[in-house]
mmCIF file of C-alpha atoms in Angstrom:
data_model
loop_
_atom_site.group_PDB
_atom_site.id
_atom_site.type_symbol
_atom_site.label_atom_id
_atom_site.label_comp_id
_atom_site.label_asym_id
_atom_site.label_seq_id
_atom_site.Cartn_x
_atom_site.Cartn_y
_atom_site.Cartn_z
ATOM 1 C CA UNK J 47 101.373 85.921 92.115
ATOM 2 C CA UNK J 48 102.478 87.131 95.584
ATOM 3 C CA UNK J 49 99.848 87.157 98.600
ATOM 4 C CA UNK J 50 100.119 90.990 98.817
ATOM 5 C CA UNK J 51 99.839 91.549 95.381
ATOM 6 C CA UNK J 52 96.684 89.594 95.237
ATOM 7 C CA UNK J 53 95.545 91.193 98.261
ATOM 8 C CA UNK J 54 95.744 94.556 96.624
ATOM 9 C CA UNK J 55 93.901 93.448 93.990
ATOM 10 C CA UNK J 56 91.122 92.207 95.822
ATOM 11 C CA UNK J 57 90.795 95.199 98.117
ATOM 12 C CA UNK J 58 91.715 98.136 95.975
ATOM 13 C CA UNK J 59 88.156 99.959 95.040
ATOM 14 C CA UNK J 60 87.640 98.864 91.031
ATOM 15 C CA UNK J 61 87.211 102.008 88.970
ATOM 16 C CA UNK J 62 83.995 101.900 87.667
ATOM 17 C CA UNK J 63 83.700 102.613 83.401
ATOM 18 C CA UNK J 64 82.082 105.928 83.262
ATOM 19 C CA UNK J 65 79.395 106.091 80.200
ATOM 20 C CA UNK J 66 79.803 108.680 77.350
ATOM 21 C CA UNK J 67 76.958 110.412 78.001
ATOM 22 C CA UNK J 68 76.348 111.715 81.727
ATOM 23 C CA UNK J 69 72.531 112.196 82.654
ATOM 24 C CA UNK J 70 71.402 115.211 84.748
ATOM 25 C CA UNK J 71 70.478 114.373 88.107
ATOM 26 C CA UNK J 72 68.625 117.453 88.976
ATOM 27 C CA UNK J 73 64.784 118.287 87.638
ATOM 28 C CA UNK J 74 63.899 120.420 85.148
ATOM 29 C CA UNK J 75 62.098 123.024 87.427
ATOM 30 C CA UNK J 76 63.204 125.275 89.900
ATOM 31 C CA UNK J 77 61.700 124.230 93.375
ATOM 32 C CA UNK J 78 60.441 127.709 95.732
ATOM 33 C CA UNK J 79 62.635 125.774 98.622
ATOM 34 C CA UNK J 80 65.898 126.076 97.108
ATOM 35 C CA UNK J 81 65.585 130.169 96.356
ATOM 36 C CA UNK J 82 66.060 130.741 100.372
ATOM 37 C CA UNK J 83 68.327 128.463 100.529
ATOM 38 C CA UNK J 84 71.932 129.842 99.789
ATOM 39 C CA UNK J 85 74.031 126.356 99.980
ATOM 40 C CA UNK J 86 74.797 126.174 103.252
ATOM 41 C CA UNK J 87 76.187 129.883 103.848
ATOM 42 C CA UNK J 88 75.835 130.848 107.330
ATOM 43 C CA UNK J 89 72.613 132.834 107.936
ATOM 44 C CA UNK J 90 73.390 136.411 110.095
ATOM 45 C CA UNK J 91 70.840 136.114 113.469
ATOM 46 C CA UNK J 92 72.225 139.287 114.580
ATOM 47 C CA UNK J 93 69.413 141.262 116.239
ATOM 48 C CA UNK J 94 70.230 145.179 115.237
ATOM 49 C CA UNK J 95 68.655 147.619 117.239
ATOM 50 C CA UNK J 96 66.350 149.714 115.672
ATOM 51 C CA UNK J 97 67.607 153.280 113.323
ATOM 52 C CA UNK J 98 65.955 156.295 114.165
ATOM 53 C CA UNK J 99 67.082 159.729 115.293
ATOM 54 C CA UNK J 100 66.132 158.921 118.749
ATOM 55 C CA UNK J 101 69.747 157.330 119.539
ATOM 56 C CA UNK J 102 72.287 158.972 122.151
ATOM 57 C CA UNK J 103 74.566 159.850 119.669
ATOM 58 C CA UNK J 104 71.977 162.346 117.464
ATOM 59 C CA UNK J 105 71.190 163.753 121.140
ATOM 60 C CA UNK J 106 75.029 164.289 121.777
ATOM 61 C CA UNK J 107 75.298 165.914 118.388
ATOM 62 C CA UNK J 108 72.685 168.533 118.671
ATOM 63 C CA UNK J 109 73.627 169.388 121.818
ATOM 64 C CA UNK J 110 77.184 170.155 121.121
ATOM 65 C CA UNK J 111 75.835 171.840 117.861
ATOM 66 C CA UNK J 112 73.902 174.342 120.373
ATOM 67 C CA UNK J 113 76.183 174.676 122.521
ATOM 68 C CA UNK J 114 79.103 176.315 119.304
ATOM 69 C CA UNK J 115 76.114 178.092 118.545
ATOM 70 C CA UNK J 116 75.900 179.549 121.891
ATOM 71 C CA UNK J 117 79.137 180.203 122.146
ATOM 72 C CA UNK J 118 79.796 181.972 118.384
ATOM 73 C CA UNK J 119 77.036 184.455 119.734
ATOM 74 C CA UNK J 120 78.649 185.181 123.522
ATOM 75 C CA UNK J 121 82.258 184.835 123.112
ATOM 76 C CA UNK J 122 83.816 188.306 123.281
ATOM 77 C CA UNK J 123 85.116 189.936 119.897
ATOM 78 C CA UNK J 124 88.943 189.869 118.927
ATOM 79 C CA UNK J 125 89.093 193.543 119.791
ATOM 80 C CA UNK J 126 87.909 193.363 123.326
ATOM 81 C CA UNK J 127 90.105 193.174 126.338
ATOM 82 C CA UNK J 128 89.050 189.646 128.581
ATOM 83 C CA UNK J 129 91.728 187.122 130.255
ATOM 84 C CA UNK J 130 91.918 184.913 127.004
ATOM 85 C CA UNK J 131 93.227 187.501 125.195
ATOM 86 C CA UNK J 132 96.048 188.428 128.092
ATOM 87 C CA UNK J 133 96.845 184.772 128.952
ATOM 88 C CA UNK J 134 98.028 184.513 125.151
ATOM 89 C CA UNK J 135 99.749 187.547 124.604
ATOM 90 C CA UNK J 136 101.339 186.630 128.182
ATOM 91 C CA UNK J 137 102.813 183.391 126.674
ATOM 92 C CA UNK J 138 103.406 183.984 123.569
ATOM 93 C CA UNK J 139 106.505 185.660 121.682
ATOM 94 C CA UNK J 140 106.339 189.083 120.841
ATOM 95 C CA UNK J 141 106.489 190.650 117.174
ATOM 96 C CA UNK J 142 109.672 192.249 117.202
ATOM 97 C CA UNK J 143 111.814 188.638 118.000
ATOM 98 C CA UNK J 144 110.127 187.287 115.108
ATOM 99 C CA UNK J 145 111.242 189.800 113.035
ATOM 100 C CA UNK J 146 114.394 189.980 113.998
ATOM 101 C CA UNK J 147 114.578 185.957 113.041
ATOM 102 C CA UNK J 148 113.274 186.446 109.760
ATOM 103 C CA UNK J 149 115.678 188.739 109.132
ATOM 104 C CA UNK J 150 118.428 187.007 110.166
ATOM 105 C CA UNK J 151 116.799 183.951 108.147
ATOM 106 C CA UNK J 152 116.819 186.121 104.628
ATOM 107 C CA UNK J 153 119.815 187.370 105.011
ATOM 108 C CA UNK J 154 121.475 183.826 105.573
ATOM 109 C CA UNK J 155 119.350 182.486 102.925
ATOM 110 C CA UNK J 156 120.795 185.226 100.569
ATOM 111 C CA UNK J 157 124.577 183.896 101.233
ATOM 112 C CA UNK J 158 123.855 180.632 100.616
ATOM 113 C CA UNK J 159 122.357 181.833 97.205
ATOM 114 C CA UNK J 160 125.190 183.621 96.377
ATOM 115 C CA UNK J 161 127.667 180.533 97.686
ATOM 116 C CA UNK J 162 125.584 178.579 95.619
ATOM 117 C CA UNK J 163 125.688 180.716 92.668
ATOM 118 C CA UNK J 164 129.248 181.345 92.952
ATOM 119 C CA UNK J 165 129.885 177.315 92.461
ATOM 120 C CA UNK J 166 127.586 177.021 90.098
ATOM 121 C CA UNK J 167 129.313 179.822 87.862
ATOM 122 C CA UNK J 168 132.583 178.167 88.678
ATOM 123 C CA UNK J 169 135.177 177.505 85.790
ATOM 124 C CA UNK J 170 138.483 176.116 85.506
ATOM 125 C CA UNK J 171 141.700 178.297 84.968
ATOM 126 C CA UNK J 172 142.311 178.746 81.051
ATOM 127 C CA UNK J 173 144.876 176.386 80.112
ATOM 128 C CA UNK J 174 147.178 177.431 77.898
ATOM 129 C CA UNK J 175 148.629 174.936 75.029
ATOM 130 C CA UNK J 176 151.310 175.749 73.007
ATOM 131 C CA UNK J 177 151.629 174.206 69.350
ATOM 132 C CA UNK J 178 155.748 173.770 69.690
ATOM 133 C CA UNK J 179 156.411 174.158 73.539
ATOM 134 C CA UNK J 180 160.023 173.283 72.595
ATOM 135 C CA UNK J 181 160.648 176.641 71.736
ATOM 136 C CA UNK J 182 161.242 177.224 75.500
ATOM 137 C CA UNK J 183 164.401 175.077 75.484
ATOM 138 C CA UNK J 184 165.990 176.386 72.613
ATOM 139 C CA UNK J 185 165.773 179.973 73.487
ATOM 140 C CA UNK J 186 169.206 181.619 74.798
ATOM 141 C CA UNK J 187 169.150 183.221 78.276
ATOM 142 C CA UNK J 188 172.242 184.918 76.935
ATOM 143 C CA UNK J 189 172.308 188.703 74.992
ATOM 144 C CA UNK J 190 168.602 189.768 75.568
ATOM 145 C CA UNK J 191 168.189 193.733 76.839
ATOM 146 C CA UNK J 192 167.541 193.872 80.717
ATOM 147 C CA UNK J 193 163.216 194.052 81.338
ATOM 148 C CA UNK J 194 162.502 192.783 77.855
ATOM 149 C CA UNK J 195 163.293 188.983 77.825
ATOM 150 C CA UNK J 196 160.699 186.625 80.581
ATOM 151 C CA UNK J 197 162.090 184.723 82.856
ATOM 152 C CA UNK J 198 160.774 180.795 81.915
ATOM 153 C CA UNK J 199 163.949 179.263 83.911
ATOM 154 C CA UNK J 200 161.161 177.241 86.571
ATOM 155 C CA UNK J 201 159.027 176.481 82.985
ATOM 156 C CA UNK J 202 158.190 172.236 83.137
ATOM 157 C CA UNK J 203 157.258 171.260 79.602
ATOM 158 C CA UNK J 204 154.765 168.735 80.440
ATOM 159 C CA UNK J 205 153.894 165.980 77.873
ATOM 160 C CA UNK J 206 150.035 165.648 77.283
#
């Protein structure tokens, strides 16, 4: 046997024979210690302030609910005349240009209905097949009365 080999050997942990039956290493009864005890979980050691309506942001709230309060019961009515009312009929676009651009939009929205119809509706030109379309090569232009005979001289027989 090599040196290494047996130096393996000798320093390689031996694997112990584990029995067929396991006993329990814990007791039978629950200790009161272990209940606060959550297996090493971190604990939270936060300090939270305390919760009561006495906080700035309850303050805050009531006062800006007294203050739409205050203002639902003071503001002036739609139908008076104040500089609100004239800063926003100042900058804003009168009736009649609206209008005028709906108008103009149902009428262009009626074209493109139509357009769209029209394609829709769309069909190709009837095509007419003949049963024996070599009837137009055998006919004579010769001894036919003048206005009652069809010109098919520029006729192309196409095979289908």
């Amino acid at each position: 046997m090599s040196l290494a080999r047996a130096a393996g050997t000798v320093l390689r942990p031996r694997l112990i024979s584990t029995p067929l039956l396991r006993t329990r290493a814990a007791s039978s009864h629950a200790h009161e210690e272990h209940h606060d005890d959550h297996h090493g979980e971190a604990h939270d050691s936060t300090v939270y302030p305390k919760e009561d309506f006495s906080s700035p942001f309850w303050g805050r709230l009531a006062l800006f609910g007294l203050g739409a309060v205050g203002f639902y019961k003071f503001a002036p009515s739609p139908d008076e005349d104040n500089i609100v009312t004239r800063v926003i009929a100042a900058y804003s676009t009168p009736r009649e240009v609206w209008e005028k651009l709906s108008l103009k939009h149902l009428v262009q929205s009626v074209e493109v209905s139509d357009d769209s119809l029209l394609v829709a509706d769309a069909q190709r030109a009837p095509v007419h097949r003949y049963r024996y379309p070599q009837r137009f090569e055998q006919t004579s232009p010769h001894l036919h009365p003048v206005g009652l005979a069809v010109d098919i001289s520029n006729v192309v027989v196409k095979n289908v």
